[in-house]
mmCIF file of C-alpha atoms and ligand atoms in Angstrom:
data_model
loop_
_atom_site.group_PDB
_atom_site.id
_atom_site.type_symbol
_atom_site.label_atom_id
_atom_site.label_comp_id
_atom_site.label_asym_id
_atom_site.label_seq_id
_atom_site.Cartn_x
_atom_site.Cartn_y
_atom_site.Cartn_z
ATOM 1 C CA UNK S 292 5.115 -16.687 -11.194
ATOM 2 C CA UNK S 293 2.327 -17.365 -8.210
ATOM 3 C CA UNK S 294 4.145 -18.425 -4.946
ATOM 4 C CA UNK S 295 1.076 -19.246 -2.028
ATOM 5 C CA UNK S 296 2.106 -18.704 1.014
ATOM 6 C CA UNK S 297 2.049 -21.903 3.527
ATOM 7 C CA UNK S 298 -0.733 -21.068 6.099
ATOM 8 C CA UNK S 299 0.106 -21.822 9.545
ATOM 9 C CA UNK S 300 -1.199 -25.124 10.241
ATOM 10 C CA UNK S 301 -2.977 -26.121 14.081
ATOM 11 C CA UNK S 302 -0.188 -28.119 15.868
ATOM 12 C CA UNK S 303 -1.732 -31.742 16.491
ATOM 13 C CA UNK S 304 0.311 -32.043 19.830
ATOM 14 C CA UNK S 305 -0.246 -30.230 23.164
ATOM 15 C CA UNK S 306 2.195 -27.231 23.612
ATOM 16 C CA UNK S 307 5.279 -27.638 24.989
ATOM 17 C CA UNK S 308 5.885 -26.343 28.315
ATOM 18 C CA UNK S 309 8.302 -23.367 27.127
ATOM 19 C CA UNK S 310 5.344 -22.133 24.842
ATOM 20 C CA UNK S 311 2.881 -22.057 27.836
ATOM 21 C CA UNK S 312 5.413 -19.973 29.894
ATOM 22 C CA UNK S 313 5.417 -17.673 26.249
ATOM 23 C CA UNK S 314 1.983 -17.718 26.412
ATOM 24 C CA UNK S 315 1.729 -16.605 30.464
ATOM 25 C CA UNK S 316 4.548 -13.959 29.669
ATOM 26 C CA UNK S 317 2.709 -12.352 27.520
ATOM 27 C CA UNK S 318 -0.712 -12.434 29.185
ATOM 28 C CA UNK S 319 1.550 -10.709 31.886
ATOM 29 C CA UNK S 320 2.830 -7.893 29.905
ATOM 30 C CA UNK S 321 -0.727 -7.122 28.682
ATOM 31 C CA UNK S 322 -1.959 -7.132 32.125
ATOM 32 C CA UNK S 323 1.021 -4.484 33.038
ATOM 33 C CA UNK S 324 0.453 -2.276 30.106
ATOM 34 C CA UNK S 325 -3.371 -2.184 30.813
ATOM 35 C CA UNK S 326 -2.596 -1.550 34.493
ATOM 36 C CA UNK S 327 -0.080 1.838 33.897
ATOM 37 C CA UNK S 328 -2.155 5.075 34.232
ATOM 38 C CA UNK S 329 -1.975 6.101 30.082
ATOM 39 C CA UNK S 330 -1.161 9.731 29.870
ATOM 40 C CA UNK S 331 -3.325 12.348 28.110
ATOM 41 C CA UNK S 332 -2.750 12.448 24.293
ATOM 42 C CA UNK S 333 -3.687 11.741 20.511
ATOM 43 C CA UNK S 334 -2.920 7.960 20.065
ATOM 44 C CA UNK S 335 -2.412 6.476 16.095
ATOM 45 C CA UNK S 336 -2.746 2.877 16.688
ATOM 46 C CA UNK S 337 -2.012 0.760 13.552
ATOM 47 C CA UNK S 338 -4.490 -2.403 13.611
ATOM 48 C CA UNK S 339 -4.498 -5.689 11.721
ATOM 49 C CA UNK S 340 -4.801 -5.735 7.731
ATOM 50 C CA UNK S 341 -6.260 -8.884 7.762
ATOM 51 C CA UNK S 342 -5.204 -11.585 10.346
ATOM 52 C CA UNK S 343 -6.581 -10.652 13.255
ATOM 53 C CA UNK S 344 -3.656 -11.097 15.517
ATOM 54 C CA UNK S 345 -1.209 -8.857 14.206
ATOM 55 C CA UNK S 346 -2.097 -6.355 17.100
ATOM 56 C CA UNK S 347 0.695 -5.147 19.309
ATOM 57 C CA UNK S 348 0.144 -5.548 22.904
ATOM 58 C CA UNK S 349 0.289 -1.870 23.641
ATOM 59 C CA UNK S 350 -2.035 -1.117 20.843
ATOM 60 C CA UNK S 351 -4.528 -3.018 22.807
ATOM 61 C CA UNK S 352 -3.912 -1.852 25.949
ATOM 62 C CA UNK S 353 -3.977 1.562 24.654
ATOM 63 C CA UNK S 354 -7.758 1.049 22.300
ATOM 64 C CA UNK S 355 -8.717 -0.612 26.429
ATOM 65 C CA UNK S 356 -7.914 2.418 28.645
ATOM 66 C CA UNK S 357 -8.447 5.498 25.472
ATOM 67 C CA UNK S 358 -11.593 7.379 26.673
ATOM 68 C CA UNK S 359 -12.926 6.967 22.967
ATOM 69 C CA UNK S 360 -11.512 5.703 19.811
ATOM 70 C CA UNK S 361 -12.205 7.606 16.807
ATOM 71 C CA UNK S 362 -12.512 4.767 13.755
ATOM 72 C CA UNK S 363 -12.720 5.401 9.921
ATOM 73 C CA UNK S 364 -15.680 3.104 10.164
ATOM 74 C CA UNK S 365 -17.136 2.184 13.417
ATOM 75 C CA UNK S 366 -18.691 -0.803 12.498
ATOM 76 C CA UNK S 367 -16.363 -1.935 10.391
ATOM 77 C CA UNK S 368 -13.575 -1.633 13.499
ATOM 78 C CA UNK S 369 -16.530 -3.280 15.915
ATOM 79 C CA UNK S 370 -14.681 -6.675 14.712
ATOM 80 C CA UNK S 371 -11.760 -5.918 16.148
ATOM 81 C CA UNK S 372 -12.338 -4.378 19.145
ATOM 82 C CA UNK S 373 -15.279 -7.286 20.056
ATOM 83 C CA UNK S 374 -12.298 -9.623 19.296
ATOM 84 C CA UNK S 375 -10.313 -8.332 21.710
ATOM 85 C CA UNK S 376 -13.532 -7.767 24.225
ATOM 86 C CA UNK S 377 -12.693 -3.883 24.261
ATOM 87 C CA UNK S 378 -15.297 -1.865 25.022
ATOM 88 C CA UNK S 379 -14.033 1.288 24.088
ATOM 89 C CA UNK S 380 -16.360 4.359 23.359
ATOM 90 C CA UNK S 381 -15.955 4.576 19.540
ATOM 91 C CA UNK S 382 -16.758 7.830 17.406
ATOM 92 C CA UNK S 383 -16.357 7.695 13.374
ATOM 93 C CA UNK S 384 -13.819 9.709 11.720
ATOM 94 C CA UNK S 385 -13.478 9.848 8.106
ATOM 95 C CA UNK S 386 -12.579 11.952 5.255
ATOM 96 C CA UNK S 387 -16.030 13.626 4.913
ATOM 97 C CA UNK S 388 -15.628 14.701 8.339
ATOM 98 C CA UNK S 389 -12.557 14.835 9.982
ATOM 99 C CA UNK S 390 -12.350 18.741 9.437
ATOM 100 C CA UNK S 391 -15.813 19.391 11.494
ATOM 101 C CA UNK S 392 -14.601 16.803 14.122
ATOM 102 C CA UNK S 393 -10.638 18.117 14.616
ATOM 103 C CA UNK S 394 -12.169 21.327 17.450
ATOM 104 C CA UNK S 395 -14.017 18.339 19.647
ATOM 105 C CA UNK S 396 -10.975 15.787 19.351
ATOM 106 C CA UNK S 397 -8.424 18.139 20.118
ATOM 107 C CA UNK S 398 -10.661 20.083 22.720
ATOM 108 C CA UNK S 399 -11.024 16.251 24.275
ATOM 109 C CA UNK S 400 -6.815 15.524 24.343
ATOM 110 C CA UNK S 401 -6.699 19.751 25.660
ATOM 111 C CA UNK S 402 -9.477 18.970 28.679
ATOM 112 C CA UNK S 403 -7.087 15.679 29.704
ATOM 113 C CA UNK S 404 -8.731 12.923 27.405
ATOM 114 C CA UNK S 405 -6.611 10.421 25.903
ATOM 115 C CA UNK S 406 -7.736 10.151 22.227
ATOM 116 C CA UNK S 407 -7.028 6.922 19.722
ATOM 117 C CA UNK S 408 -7.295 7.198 16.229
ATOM 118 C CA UNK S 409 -7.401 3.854 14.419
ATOM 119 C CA UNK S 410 -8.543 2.953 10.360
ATOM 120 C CA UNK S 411 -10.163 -0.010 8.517
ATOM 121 C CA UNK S 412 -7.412 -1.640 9.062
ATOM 122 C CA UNK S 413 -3.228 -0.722 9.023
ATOM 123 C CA UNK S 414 -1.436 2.648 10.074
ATOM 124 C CA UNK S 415 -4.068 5.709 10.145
ATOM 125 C CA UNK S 416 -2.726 8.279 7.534
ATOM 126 C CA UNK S 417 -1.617 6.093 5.160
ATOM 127 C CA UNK S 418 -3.846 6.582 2.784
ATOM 128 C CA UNK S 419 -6.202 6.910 5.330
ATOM 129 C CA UNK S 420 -8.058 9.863 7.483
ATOM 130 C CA UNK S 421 -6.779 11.339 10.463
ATOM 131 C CA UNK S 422 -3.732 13.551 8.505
ATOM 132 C CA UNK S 423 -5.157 16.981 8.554
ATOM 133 C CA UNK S 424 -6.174 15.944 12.819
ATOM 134 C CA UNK S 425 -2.422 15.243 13.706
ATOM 135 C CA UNK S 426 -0.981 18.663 11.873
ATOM 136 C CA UNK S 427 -3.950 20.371 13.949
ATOM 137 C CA UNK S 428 -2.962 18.641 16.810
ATOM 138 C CA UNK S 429 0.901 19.160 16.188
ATOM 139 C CA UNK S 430 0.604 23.044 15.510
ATOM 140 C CA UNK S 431 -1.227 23.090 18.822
ATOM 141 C CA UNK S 432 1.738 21.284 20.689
ATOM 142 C CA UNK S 433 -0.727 18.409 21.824
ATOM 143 C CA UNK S 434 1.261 15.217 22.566
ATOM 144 C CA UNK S 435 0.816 12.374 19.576
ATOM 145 C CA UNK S 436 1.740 9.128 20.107
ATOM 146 C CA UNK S 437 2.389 6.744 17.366
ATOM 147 C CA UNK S 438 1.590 2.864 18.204
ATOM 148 C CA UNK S 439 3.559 1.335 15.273
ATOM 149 C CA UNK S 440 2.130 -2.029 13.855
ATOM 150 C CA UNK S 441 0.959 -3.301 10.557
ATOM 151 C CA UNK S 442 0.869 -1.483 7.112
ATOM 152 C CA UNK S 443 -0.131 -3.343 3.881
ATOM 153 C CA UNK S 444 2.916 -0.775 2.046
ATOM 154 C CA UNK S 445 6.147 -2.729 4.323
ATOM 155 C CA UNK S 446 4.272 -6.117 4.699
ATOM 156 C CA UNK S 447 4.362 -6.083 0.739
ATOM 157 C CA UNK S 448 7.551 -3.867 0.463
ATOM 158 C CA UNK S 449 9.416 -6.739 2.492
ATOM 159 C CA UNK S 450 7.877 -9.770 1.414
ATOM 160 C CA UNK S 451 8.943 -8.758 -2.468
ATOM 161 C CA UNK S 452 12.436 -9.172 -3.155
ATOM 162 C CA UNK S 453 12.508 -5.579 -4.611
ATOM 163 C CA UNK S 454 14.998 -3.596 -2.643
ATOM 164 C CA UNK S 455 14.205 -2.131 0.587
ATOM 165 C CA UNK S 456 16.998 0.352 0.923
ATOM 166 C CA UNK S 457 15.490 3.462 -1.005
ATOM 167 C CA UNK S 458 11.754 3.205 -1.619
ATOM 168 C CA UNK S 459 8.841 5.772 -2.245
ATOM 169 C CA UNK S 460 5.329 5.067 -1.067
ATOM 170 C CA UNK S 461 2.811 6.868 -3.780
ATOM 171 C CA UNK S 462 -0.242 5.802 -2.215
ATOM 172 C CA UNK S 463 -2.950 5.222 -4.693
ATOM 173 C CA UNK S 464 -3.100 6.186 -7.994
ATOM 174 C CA UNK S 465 -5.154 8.778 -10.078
ATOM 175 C CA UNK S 466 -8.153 6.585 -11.493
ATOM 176 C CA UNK S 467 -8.491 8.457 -14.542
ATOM 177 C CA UNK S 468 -5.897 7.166 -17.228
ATOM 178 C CA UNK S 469 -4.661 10.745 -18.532
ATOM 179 C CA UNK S 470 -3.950 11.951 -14.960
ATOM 180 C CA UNK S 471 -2.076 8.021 -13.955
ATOM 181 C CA UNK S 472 0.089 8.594 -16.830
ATOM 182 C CA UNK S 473 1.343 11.826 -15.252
ATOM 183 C CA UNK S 474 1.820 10.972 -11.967
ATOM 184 C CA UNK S 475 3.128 7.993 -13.407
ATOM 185 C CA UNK S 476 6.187 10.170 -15.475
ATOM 186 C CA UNK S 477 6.564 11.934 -12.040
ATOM 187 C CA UNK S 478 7.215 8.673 -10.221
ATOM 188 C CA UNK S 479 9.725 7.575 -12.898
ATOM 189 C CA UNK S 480 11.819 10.113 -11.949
ATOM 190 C CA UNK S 481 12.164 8.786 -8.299
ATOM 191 C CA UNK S 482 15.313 6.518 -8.234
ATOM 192 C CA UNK S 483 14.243 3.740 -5.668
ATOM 193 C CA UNK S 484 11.510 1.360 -5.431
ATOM 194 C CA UNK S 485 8.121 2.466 -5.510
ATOM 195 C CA UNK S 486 4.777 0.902 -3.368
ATOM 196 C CA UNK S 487 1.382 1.917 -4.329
ATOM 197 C CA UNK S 488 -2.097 1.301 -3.703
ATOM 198 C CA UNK S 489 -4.276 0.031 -5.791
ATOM 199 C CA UNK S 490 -7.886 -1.264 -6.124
ATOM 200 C CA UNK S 491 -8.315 -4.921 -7.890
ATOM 201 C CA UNK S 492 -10.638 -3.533 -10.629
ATOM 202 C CA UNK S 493 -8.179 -1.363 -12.375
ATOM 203 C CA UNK S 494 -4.835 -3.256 -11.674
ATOM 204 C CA UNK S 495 -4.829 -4.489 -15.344
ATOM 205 C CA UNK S 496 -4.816 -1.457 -16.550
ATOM 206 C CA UNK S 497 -2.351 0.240 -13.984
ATOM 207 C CA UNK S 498 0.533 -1.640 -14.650
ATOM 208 C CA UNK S 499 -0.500 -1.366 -18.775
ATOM 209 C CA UNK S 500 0.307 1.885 -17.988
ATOM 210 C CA UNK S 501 3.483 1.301 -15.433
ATOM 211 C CA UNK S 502 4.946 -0.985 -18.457
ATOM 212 C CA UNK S 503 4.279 1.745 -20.744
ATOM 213 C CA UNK S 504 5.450 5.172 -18.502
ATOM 214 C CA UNK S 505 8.297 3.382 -16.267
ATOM 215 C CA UNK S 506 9.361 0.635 -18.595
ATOM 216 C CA UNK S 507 9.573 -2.931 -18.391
ATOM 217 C CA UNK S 508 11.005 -3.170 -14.393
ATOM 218 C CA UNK S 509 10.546 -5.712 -12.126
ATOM 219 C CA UNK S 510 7.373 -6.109 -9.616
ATOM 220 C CA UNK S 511 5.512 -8.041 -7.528
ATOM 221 C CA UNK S 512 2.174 -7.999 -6.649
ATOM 222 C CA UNK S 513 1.320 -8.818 -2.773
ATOM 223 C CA UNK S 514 -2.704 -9.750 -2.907
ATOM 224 C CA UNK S 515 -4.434 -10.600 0.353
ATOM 225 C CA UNK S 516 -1.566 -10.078 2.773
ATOM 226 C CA UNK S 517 -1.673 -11.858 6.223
ATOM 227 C CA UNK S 518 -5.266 -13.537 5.058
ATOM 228 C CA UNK S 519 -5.688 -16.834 3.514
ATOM 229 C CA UNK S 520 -5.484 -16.380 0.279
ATOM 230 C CA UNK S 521 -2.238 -14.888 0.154
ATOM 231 C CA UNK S 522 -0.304 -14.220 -2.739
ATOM 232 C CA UNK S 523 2.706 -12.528 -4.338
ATOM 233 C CA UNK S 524 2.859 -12.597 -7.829
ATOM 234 C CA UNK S 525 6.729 -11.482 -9.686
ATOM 235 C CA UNK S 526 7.409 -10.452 -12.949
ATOM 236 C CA UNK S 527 8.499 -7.609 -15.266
ATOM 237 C CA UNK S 528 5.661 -5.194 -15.327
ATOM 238 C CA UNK S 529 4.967 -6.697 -19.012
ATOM 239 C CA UNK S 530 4.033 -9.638 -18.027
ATOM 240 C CA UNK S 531 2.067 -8.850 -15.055
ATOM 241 C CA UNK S 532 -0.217 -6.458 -16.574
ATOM 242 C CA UNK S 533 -0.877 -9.089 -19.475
ATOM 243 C CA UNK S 534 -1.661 -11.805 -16.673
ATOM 244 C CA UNK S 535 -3.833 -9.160 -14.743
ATOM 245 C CA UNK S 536 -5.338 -7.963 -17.821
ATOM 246 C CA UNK S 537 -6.288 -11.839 -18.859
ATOM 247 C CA UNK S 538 -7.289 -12.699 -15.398
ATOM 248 C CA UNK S 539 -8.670 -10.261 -12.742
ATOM 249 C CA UNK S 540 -8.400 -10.270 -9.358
ATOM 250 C CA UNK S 541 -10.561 -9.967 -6.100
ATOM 251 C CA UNK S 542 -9.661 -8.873 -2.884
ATOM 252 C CA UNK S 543 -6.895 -6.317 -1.915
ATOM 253 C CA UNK S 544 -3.635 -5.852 -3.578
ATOM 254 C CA UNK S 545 -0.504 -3.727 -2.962
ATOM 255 C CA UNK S 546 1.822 -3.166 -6.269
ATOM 256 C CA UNK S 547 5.724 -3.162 -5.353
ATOM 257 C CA UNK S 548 8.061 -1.668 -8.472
ATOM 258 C CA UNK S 549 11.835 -2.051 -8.806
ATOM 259 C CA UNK S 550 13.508 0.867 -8.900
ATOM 260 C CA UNK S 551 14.406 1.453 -12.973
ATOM 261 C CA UNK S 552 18.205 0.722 -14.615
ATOM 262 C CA UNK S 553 19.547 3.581 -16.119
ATOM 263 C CA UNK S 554 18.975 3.959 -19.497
ATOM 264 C CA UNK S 555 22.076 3.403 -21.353
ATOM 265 C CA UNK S 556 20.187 2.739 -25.190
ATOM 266 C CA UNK S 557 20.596 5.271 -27.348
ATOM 267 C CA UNK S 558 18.001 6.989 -29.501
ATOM 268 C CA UNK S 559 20.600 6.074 -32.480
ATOM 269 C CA UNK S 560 20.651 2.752 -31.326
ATOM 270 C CA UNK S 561 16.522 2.619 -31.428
ATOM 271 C CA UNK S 562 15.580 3.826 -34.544
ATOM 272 C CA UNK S 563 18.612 1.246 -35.774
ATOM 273 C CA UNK S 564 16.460 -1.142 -34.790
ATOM 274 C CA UNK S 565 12.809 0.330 -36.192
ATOM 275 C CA UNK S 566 15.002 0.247 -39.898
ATOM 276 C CA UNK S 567 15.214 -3.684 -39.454
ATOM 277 C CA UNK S 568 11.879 -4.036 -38.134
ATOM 278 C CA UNK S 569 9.439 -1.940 -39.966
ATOM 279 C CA UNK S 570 10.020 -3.203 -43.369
ATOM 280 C CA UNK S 571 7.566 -6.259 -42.114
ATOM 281 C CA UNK S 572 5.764 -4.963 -38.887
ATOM 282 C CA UNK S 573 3.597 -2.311 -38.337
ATOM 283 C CA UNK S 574 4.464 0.880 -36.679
ATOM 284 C CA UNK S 575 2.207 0.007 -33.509
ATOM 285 C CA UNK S 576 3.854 -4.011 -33.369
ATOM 286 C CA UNK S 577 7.757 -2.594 -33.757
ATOM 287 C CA UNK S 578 6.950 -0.350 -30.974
ATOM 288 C CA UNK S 579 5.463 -2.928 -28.650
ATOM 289 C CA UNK S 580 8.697 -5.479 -29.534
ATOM 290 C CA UNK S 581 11.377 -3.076 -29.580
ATOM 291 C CA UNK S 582 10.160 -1.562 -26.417
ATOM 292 C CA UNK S 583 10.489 -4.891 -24.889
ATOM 293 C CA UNK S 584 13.971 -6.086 -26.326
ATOM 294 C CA UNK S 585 15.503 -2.860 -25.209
ATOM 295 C CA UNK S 586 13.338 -2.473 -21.593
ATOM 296 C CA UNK S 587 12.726 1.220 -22.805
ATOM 297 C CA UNK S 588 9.144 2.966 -21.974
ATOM 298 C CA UNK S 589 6.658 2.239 -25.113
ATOM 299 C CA UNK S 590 5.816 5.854 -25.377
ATOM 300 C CA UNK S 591 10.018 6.696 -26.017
ATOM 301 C CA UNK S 592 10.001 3.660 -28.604
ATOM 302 C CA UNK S 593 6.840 4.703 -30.795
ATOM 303 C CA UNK S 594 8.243 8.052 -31.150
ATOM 304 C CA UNK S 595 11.531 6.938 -32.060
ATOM 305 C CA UNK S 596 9.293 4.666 -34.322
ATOM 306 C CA UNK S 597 7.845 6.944 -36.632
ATOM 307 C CA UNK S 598 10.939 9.059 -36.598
ATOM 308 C CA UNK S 599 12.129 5.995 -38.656
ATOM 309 C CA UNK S 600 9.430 5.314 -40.518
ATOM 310 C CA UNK S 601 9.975 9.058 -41.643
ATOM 311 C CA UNK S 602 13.468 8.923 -42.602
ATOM 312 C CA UNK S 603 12.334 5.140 -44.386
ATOM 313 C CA UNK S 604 10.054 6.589 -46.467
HETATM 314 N N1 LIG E 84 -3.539 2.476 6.031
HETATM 315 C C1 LIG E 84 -3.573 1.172 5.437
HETATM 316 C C2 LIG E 84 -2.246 0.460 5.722
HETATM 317 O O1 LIG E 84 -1.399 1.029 6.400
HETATM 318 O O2 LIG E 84 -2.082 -0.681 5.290
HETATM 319 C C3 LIG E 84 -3.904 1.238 3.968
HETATM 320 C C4 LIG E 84 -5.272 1.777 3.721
HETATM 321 S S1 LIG E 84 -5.693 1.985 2.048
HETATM 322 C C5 LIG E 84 -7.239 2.807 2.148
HETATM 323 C C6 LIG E 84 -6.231 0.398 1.567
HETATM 324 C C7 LIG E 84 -5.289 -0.226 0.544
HETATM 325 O O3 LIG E 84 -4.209 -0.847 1.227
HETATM 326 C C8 LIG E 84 -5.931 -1.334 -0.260
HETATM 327 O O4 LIG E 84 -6.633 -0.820 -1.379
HETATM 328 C C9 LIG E 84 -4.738 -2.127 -0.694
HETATM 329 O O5 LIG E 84 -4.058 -1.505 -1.749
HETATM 330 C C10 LIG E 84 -3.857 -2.037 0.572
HETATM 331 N N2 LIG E 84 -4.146 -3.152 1.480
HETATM 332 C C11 LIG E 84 -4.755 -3.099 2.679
HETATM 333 N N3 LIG E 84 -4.793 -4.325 3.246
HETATM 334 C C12 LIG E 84 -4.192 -5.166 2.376
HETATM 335 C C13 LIG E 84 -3.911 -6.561 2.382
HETATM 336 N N4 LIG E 84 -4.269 -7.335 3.395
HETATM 337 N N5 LIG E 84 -3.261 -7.088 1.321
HETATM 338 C C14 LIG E 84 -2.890 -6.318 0.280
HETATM 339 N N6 LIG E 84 -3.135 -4.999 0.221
HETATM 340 C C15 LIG E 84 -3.764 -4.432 1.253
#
């Protein structure tokens, strides 16, 4: 079920000559973009989720020549922009205050200013500050610019296997269990894979509750992505959620869900099978295993159960 990712490995050998020219080529088209006046505007730069060099070469020539970069967590984006010897004027903007700062950052972009907005780490907005800024700035017909680049949601979304054509990004989930399950029966309405958030600590438990609300569908869990400890981890929900109960996980994960089969088992065709089952298993046990033999949510199968162990008795 765990495939590692290879990591890229030094080459032993000098470069070859073509991948010096690549490398000049490139130094070139950085030193173009940095040189062309950037025009006045809100700038959304996505930034690396992890491996430092998946930064677009207009994202840093746009973080170089911005007159400040607002950051979710200036220190936290210091890395980056010390990595890339940018010395960029940095302010913080974050959830707690991006409503008091939205007047001075769109006054700034008004007065001629050319504004970037970056996160932790990914595309800003995606589960991340800097939404309520850009409908501001859009209602006020200031010009936003969106510097495309990494997101943890596609970098797991395409490395899964899960189909790509129709998907729905949910963010994260509720923590509480009561208010997951709902959003959860909301999402299983959604025909097309689903991406979500979710925070290692309470994975276990989150797909418990996927297995139980959306049934037993395929998913893949993309941990780490573009770091070194990579991972992507398949399976029906079932079976993830035991092995992520049994074993917890560190660092940051991304939870990728197959969109569900249409449910062709009847409710006749349950309870047929609670009659065979509950003359030697308990209520709670036939749920669990016929939930599993006929991929149908637990919740459906227990009350299908006792409807038979009504009519049994
Ligand atoms: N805006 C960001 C983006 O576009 O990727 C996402 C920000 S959200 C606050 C952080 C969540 O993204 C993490 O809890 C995790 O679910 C996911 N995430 C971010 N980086 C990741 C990585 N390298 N590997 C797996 N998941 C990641």
């Amino acid at each position: 079920m765990f495939v590692a990712k290879d990591l890229e490995t030094p080459s032993a050998t000098e470069p070859a000559a073509s991948v010096r020219r690549t490398e000049a080529c490139a130094a070139g088209v950085l030193a173009d973009l940095i040189e062309t006046p950037l025009a006045p505007g809100l700038y959304l730069v996505a930034t690396p989720i992890g491996n430092l060099a998946d930064i677009t070469l207009r994202a840093i020539s746009i973080l170089s020549r911005a007159d400040a970069v607002y950051c979710e967590d200036t220190r936290h984006s210091a890395k980056l922009l010390q990595h890339y010897a940018i010395a960029a004027r940095t302010r913080p903007l974050h959830e707690h205050n991006e409503d008091r700062e939205i007047e001075r950052v769109l006054g700034e972009v008004e007065a001629g200013k050319r504004i970037a907005v970056i996160s932790d780490a990914g595309t800003p907005l995606l589960s991340d500050p800097g939404f309520r800024l850009v409908r501001a700035a859009a209602s006020r017909g200031i010009d936003i610019f969106s510097i495309p680049g990494p997101s943890a949601a596609l970098a797991a979304l395409t490395s899964s296997g899960v189909p790509t054509d129709s998907f729905f990004f949910a963010g994260f989930l509720p923590a509480k269990e009561g208010a997951r399950r709902t959003r959860l029966a909301e999402l299983a309405r959604i025909p097309g894979s689903l991406v979500l958030f979710e925070a290692p600590h309470r994975l276990g438990e989150a797909l418990q509750d996927m297995a139980d609300v959306l049934g037993n569908r395929p998913a893949v869990i993309a941990r780490e992505l573009t770091k070194l400890h990579e991972t992507l981890s398949r399976g029906p929900l079932l079976t993830l959620a035991d092995a992520f109960t049994r074993e917890p996980v560190k660092g940051e994960v991304v939870i990728v869900i197959g969109a569900g089969e249409p449910k062709t088992v009847t409710d006749d065709e349950v309870e047929a099978r609670f009659r065979e089952l509950l003359s030697d298993m308990s209520l709670k046990d036939a749920a669990k295993a016929v939930a599993g033999e006929l991929d149908i949510p637990k919740a459906r199968a227990y009350a299908l159960g006792l409807k038979a162990k009504d009519q049994l008795s």
